[in-house]
PDB file of C-alpha atoms in Angstrom:
ATOM      1  CA  MET A 224     152.783  -4.722  71.081  1.00 85.00           C
ATOM      2  CA  GLU A 225     152.807  -4.889  67.332  1.00 93.00           C
ATOM      3  CA  ALA A 226     149.957  -4.621  64.869  1.00 96.00           C
ATOM      4  CA  ASN A 227     148.161  -7.891  64.338  1.00 96.00           C
ATOM      5  CA  GLU A 228     149.419  -9.381  61.087  1.00 96.00           C
ATOM      6  CA  ARG A 229     146.959 -12.213  60.603  1.00 97.00           C
ATOM      7  CA  LEU A 230     143.367 -12.889  61.564  1.00 97.00           C
ATOM      8  CA  LEU A 231     144.569 -15.612  63.939  1.00 98.00           C
ATOM      9  CA  ASP A 232     146.648 -13.001  65.811  1.00 97.00           C
ATOM     10  CA  LEU A 233     143.562 -10.841  66.257  1.00 97.00           C
ATOM     11  CA  LEU A 234     141.423 -13.777  67.356  1.00 97.00           C
ATOM     12  CA  LEU A 235     143.976 -14.894  69.934  1.00 97.00           C
ATOM     13  CA  GLU A 236     144.364 -11.372  71.330  1.00 97.00           C
ATOM     14  CA  LEU A 237     140.610 -10.930  71.425  1.00 97.00           C
ATOM     15  CA  GLN A 238     140.382 -13.762  73.964  1.00 97.00           C
ATOM     16  CA  THR A 239     142.191 -11.594  76.518  1.00 96.00           C
ATOM     17  CA  LEU A 240     139.324  -9.086  76.581  1.00 96.00           C
ATOM     18  CA  ASP A 241     137.646 -11.578  78.921  1.00 96.00           C
ATOM     19  CA  ARG A 242     140.300 -10.636  81.499  1.00 95.00           C
ATOM     20  CA  VAL A 243     140.016  -6.855  81.177  1.00 95.00           C
ATOM     21  CA  PRO A 244     137.722  -5.691  83.991  1.00 95.00           C
ATOM     22  CA  ARG A 245     135.448  -2.688  83.734  1.00 95.00           C
ATOM     23  CA  SER A 246     137.660  -0.462  85.857  1.00 92.00           C
ATOM     24  CA  GLY A 247     134.997   1.989  87.033  1.00 91.00           C
ATOM     25  CA  TYR A 248     133.544  -0.823  89.110  1.00 93.00           C
ATOM     26  CA  VAL A 249     136.978  -1.887  90.362  1.00 92.00           C
ATOM     27  CA  LEU A 250     137.615   1.669  91.597  1.00 91.00           C
ATOM     28  CA  ARG A 251     134.345   1.551  93.515  1.00 91.00           C
ATOM     29  CA  GLY A 252     135.015  -1.780  95.190  1.00 92.00           C
ATOM     30  CA  VAL A 253     132.647  -4.016  93.223  1.00 94.00           C
ATOM     31  CA  ALA A 254     133.765  -7.598  93.785  1.00 91.00           C
ATOM     32  CA  GLU A 255     134.285  -9.529  90.547  1.00 93.00           C
ATOM     33  CA  PRO A 256     133.153  -6.798  88.144  1.00 95.00           C
ATOM     34  CA  GLU A 257     132.135  -7.648  84.613  1.00 97.00           C
ATOM     35  CA  SER A 258     134.802  -7.851  81.931  1.00 97.00           C
ATOM     36  CA  VAL A 259     134.880  -5.730  78.806  1.00 97.00           C
ATOM     37  CA  THR A 260     133.815  -8.832  76.854  1.00 97.00           C
ATOM     38  CA  GLU A 261     130.726  -9.227  79.028  1.00 98.00           C
ATOM     39  CA  HIS A 262     129.899  -5.542  78.637  1.00 98.00           C
ATOM     40  CA  CYS A 263     130.287  -5.747  74.853  1.00 98.00           C
ATOM     41  CA  TRP A 264     128.011  -8.767  74.578  1.00 98.00           C
ATOM     42  CA  HIS A 265     125.282  -6.956  76.513  1.00 98.00           C
ATOM     43  CA  VAL A 266     125.664  -3.844  74.346  1.00 98.00           C
ATOM     44  CA  VAL A 267     125.375  -5.932  71.175  1.00 98.00           C
ATOM     45  CA  PHE A 268     122.213  -7.550  72.527  1.00 98.00           C
ATOM     46  CA  LEU A 269     120.677  -4.182  73.435  1.00 98.00           C
ATOM     47  CA  VAL A 270     121.476  -2.789  69.979  1.00 98.00           C
ATOM     48  CA  TRP A 271     119.977  -5.830  68.303  1.00 98.00           C
ATOM     49  CA  ALA A 272     116.828  -5.739  70.467  1.00 98.00           C
ATOM     50  CA  LEU A 273     116.231  -1.986  70.260  1.00 98.00           C
ATOM     51  CA  GLY A 274     117.417  -1.366  66.703  1.00 97.00           C
ATOM     52  CA  ARG A 275     114.495  -3.331  65.325  1.00 95.00           C
ATOM     53  CA  GLU A 276     112.120  -0.847  66.989  1.00 96.00           C
ATOM     54  CA  ILE A 277     113.700   2.235  65.397  1.00 97.00           C
ATOM     55  CA  ASP A 278     112.852   2.831  61.731  1.00 96.00           C
ATOM     56  CA  GLU A 279     115.872   4.966  60.827  1.00 97.00           C
ATOM     57  CA  VAL A 280     118.395   2.456  62.233  1.00 98.00           C
ATOM     58  CA  ASP A 281     120.075  -0.199  60.097  1.00 98.00           C
ATOM     59  CA  THR A 282     120.205  -2.809  62.853  1.00 98.00           C
ATOM     60  CA  PHE A 283     122.828  -4.968  61.155  1.00 98.00           C
ATOM     61  CA  ARG A 284     125.229  -2.038  60.791  1.00 98.00           C
ATOM     62  CA  ALA A 285     124.535  -0.931  64.359  1.00 98.00           C
ATOM     63  CA  VAL A 286     125.394  -4.444  65.596  1.00 98.00           C
ATOM     64  CA  GLU A 287     128.629  -4.294  63.586  1.00 98.00           C
ATOM     65  CA  ILE A 288     129.519  -1.001  65.262  1.00 98.00           C
ATOM     66  CA  ALA A 289     128.697  -2.449  68.673  1.00 98.00           C
ATOM     67  CA  LEU A 290     130.987  -5.412  68.006  1.00 98.00           C
ATOM     68  CA  VAL A 291     134.030  -3.152  67.538  1.00 97.00           C
ATOM     69  CA  HIS A 292     133.167  -0.236  69.830  1.00 97.00           C
ATOM     70  CA  ASP A 293     135.430  -1.207  72.781  1.00 96.00           C
ATOM     71  CA  LEU A 294     138.120  -3.317  71.116  1.00 97.00           C
ATOM     72  CA  ALA A 295     140.756  -0.618  71.733  1.00 96.00           C
ATOM     73  CA  GLU A 296     140.599  -1.689  75.364  1.00 95.00           C
ATOM     74  CA  LEU A 297     142.622  -4.746  74.356  1.00 95.00           C
ATOM     75  CA  ARG A 298     145.625  -2.400  74.173  1.00 96.00           C
ATOM     76  CA  VAL A 299     144.794   0.611  76.364  1.00 93.00           C
ATOM     77  CA  GLY A 300     142.615  -0.996  79.023  1.00 91.00           C
ATOM     78  CA  ASP A 301     139.276   0.284  80.248  1.00 92.00           C
ATOM     79  CA  LEU A 302     139.986   3.881  81.210  1.00 87.00           C
ATOM     80  CA  PRO A 303     137.140   5.175  83.373  1.00 85.00           C
ATOM     81  CA  ARG A 304     135.642   8.610  82.837  1.00 80.00           C
ATOM     82  CA  THR A 305     137.333   9.792  86.032  1.00 81.00           C
ATOM     83  CA  ALA A 306     140.777   9.001  84.565  1.00 84.00           C
ATOM     84  CA  ALA A 307     140.215  10.838  81.282  1.00 80.00           C
ATOM     85  CA  LYS A 308     140.519  14.245  82.931  1.00 83.00           C
ATOM     86  CA  TYR A 309     144.193  13.543  83.697  1.00 92.00           C
ATOM     87  CA  PHE A 310     145.111  13.208  80.016  1.00 90.00           C
ATOM     88  CA  PRO A 311     145.613  16.086  77.580  1.00 93.00           C
ATOM     89  CA  GLU A 312     142.527  16.846  75.536  1.00 91.00           C
ATOM     90  CA  GLY A 313     142.103  14.289  72.772  1.00 90.00           C
ATOM     91  CA  ALA A 314     144.867  11.997  74.077  1.00 92.00           C
ATOM     92  CA  LYS A 315     142.526   9.171  75.111  1.00 89.00           C
ATOM     93  CA  ASN A 316     140.758   9.240  71.738  1.00 91.00           C
ATOM     94  CA  ALA A 317     144.068   9.351  69.857  1.00 94.00           C
ATOM     95  CA  ALA A 318     145.421   6.397  71.846  1.00 94.00           C
ATOM     96  CA  GLU A 319     142.269   4.348  71.245  1.00 94.00           C
ATOM     97  CA  THR A 320     142.283   5.150  67.522  1.00 95.00           C
ATOM     98  CA  ALA A 321     145.936   4.102  67.223  1.00 96.00           C
ATOM     99  CA  ALA A 322     145.225   0.910  69.176  1.00 97.00           C
ATOM    100  CA  MET A 323     142.291   0.087  66.916  1.00 97.00           C
ATOM    101  CA  ALA A 324     144.456   0.484  63.811  1.00 97.00           C
ATOM    102  CA  GLU A 325     146.825  -2.181  65.180  1.00 97.00           C
ATOM    103  CA  VAL A 326     144.166  -4.478  66.615  1.00 97.00           C
ATOM    104  CA  LEU A 327     141.992  -4.499  63.488  1.00 97.00           C
ATOM    105  CA  ALA A 328     144.875  -4.506  60.987  1.00 97.00           C
ATOM    106  CA  PRO A 329     144.034  -7.972  59.544  1.00 97.00           C
ATOM    107  CA  LEU A 330     140.432  -6.969  58.796  1.00 97.00           C
ATOM    108  CA  PRO A 331     139.108  -4.992  55.824  1.00 96.00           C
ATOM    109  CA  ALA A 332     139.100  -1.174  56.109  1.00 96.00           C
ATOM    110  CA  ARG A 333     135.373  -1.379  56.909  1.00 97.00           C
ATOM    111  CA  ALA A 334     136.251  -2.398  60.481  1.00 97.00           C
ATOM    112  CA  GLN A 335     138.162   0.862  60.999  1.00 96.00           C
ATOM    113  CA  ASP A 336     135.348   2.768  59.317  1.00 97.00           C
ATOM    114  CA  LEU A 337     132.829   1.311  61.755  1.00 98.00           C
ATOM    115  CA  TYR A 338     134.965   2.392  64.700  1.00 97.00           C
ATOM    116  CA  ALA A 339     135.366   5.900  63.234  1.00 97.00           C
ATOM    117  CA  GLU A 340     131.606   6.055  62.774  1.00 98.00           C
ATOM    118  CA  TYR A 341     131.140   5.123  66.442  1.00 97.00           C
ATOM    119  CA  GLN A 342     133.608   7.800  67.558  1.00 96.00           C
ATOM    120  CA  ALA A 343     131.915  10.496  65.445  1.00 96.00           C
ATOM    121  CA  ALA A 344     128.433   9.494  66.727  1.00 96.00           C
ATOM    122  CA  GLU A 345     126.719  11.251  63.829  1.00 97.00           C
ATOM    123  CA  THR A 346     124.734   8.385  62.290  1.00 98.00           C
ATOM    124  CA  PRO A 347     121.626   6.906  63.892  1.00 98.00           C
ATOM    125  CA  GLU A 348     123.452   3.582  64.216  1.00 98.00           C
ATOM    126  CA  ALA A 349     126.412   5.092  66.078  1.00 98.00           C
ATOM    127  CA  ARG A 350     124.102   7.148  68.311  1.00 98.00           C
ATOM    128  CA  LEU A 351     122.190   3.988  69.175  1.00 98.00           C
ATOM    129  CA  VAL A 352     125.383   2.141  70.106  1.00 98.00           C
ATOM    130  CA  LYS A 353     126.530   5.093  72.259  1.00 98.00           C
ATOM    131  CA  ALA A 354     123.147   5.139  73.998  1.00 98.00           C
ATOM    132  CA  CYS A 355     123.151   1.361  74.523  1.00 98.00           C
ATOM    133  CA  ASP A 356     126.699   1.558  75.886  1.00 98.00           C
ATOM    134  CA  LYS A 357     125.423   3.820  78.684  1.00 97.00           C
ATOM    135  CA  LEU A 358     122.158   1.915  79.066  1.00 98.00           C
ATOM    136  CA  GLN A 359     124.149  -1.253  79.712  1.00 98.00           C
ATOM    137  CA  LEU A 360     126.273   0.631  82.242  1.00 97.00           C
ATOM    138  CA  MET A 361     123.198   1.681  84.194  1.00 98.00           C
ATOM    139  CA  LEU A 362     121.541  -1.731  83.928  1.00 98.00           C
ATOM    140  CA  LYS A 363     124.695  -3.262  85.420  1.00 98.00           C
ATOM    141  CA  VAL A 364     124.824  -0.621  88.172  1.00 97.00           C
ATOM    142  CA  ALA A 365     121.221  -1.509  89.071  1.00 96.00           C
ATOM    143  CA  VAL A 366     122.077  -5.212  89.138  1.00 96.00           C
ATOM    144  CA  TYR A 367     125.176  -4.657  91.281  1.00 96.00           C
ATOM    145  CA  GLU A 368     123.175  -2.562  93.738  1.00 95.00           C
ATOM    146  CA  GLY A 369     120.532  -5.287  93.821  1.00 93.00           C
ATOM    147  CA  TRP A 370     123.306  -7.709  94.753  1.00 94.00           C
ATOM    148  CA  GLY A 371     124.332  -5.462  97.635  1.00 93.00           C
ATOM    149  CA  ALA A 372     127.179  -3.412  96.138  1.00 93.00           C
ATOM    150  CA  GLY A 373     127.472   0.092  97.540  1.00 90.00           C
ATOM    151  CA  GLY A 374     129.262   3.214  96.432  1.00 90.00           C
ATOM    152  CA  LEU A 375     127.522   3.432  93.067  1.00 94.00           C
ATOM    153  CA  ALA A 376     125.169   6.364  93.709  1.00 93.00           C
ATOM    154  CA  GLU A 377     127.339   8.742  91.670  1.00 92.00           C
ATOM    155  CA  PHE A 378     126.397   6.805  88.522  1.00 95.00           C
ATOM    156  CA  TRP A 379     122.745   7.754  89.036  1.00 96.00           C
ATOM    157  CA  ASP A 380     123.678  11.397  89.701  1.00 94.00           C
ATOM    158  CA  ASN A 381     125.589  11.821  86.428  1.00 93.00           C
ATOM    159  CA  PRO A 382     123.272  13.021  83.619  1.00 94.00           C
ATOM    160  CA  GLY A 383     125.933  11.902  81.120  1.00 93.00           C
ATOM    161  CA  ASN A 384     125.033   8.301  81.955  1.00 94.00           C
ATOM    162  CA  PHE A 385     121.543   8.661  80.461  1.00 96.00           C
ATOM    163  CA  PRO A 386     121.869   9.634  76.773  1.00 95.00           C
ATOM    164  CA  ASP A 387     118.974   8.283  74.751  1.00 96.00           C
ATOM    165  CA  GLY A 388     120.406   9.235  71.334  1.00 96.00           C
ATOM    166  CA  GLY A 389     117.027  10.739  70.474  1.00 96.00           C
ATOM    167  CA  PHE A 390     115.387   7.296  70.428  1.00 98.00           C
ATOM    168  CA  ALA A 391     112.099   6.783  72.295  1.00 97.00           C
ATOM    169  CA  PRO A 392     112.678   3.067  73.106  1.00 97.00           C
ATOM    170  CA  VAL A 393     115.978   3.931  74.820  1.00 98.00           C
ATOM    171  CA  ALA A 394     114.446   6.886  76.670  1.00 97.00           C
ATOM    172  CA  GLU A 395     111.608   4.657  77.895  1.00 98.00           C
ATOM    173  CA  LEU A 396     114.034   2.063  79.265  1.00 98.00           C
ATOM    174  CA  PHE A 397     116.088   4.737  81.026  1.00 97.00           C
ATOM    175  CA  ALA A 398     112.899   6.188  82.565  1.00 97.00           C
ATOM    176  CA  GLU A 399     111.703   2.792  83.764  1.00 97.00           C
ATOM    177  CA  LEU A 400     115.137   1.944  85.149  1.00 97.00           C
ATOM    178  CA  ARG A 401     115.240   5.243  87.071  1.00 96.00           C
ATOM    179  CA  GLN A 402     111.739   4.598  88.447  1.00 96.00           C
ATOM    180  CA  ARG A 403     112.761   1.157  89.689  1.00 95.00           C
ATOM    181  CA  HIS A 404     115.898   2.639  91.225  1.00 95.00           C
ATOM    182  CA  GLU A 405     113.845   5.282  93.043  1.00 93.00           C
ATOM    183  CA  ARG A 406     111.395   2.660  94.324  1.00 92.00           C
ATOM    184  CA  ALA A 407     114.274   0.514  95.572  1.00 87.00           C
ATOM    185  CA  ALA A 408     115.896   3.529  97.227  1.00 84.00           C
ATOM    186  CA  HIS A 409     112.650   4.302  99.050  1.00 85.00           C
ATOM    187  CA  GLY A 410     111.900   0.690  99.926  1.00 82.00           C
ATOM    188  CA  THR A 411     108.799   0.363  97.764  1.00 69.00           C
ATOM    189  CA  SER A 412     108.042  -2.059  94.985  1.00 60.00           C
ATOM    190  CA  ALA A 413     105.806  -1.784  91.957  1.00 56.00           C
ATOM    191  CA  GLU A 414     103.417  -4.225  93.644  1.00 53.00           C
ATOM    192  CA  THR A 415     103.253  -2.049  96.788  1.00 48.00           C
ATOM    193  CA  GLU A 416     102.520   1.030  94.699  1.00 49.00           C
ATOM    194  CA  ARG A 417      99.682  -0.768  92.886  1.00 48.00           C
ATOM    195  CA  VAL A 418      98.147  -1.865  96.199  1.00 45.00           C
ATOM    196  CA  GLU A 419      98.414   1.646  97.652  1.00 47.00           C
ATOM    197  CA  ARG A 420      96.560   3.212  94.719  1.00 43.00           C
TER     198      ARG A 420
END
């Protein structure tokens, strides 16, 4: 594939992200897993909803970062964490950075800067997007399990799936999500726990 020359080229290619499945779910047998587009929309919504609760976050800039954070997957696909270990160190990041340069070529340099900011994860906005990326992952895992999908327990066992970026609102959602997961795993509900008290 070549670098996108015009905005129309980018917009047409962007439509294919709807067809790129989140491969971690495919590998675990989830029927009809979400696409990268669906994942991105949910991350943008989380960033927008949570960013307003965090004083040091510029919510608009965080939303901009969230909009571009996974666009490299147009060219390299959604490589799950389990696949990354088979690549030389830094190869996945280098491939995604090169893909982003071609994908975002018709846009101002700011688009590349936003992606670089996400990769570096040093600003509050980038840390929030990174945290929301994982929060969305775990929300989706909970939903899939609620729909009867199995084989997803390893997601709950991986501490790397619960980064809060140092933000209390994110940490609170992770804690509540874990509590609900534990109740579901033990066959209790919040209502049952209230009655038993």
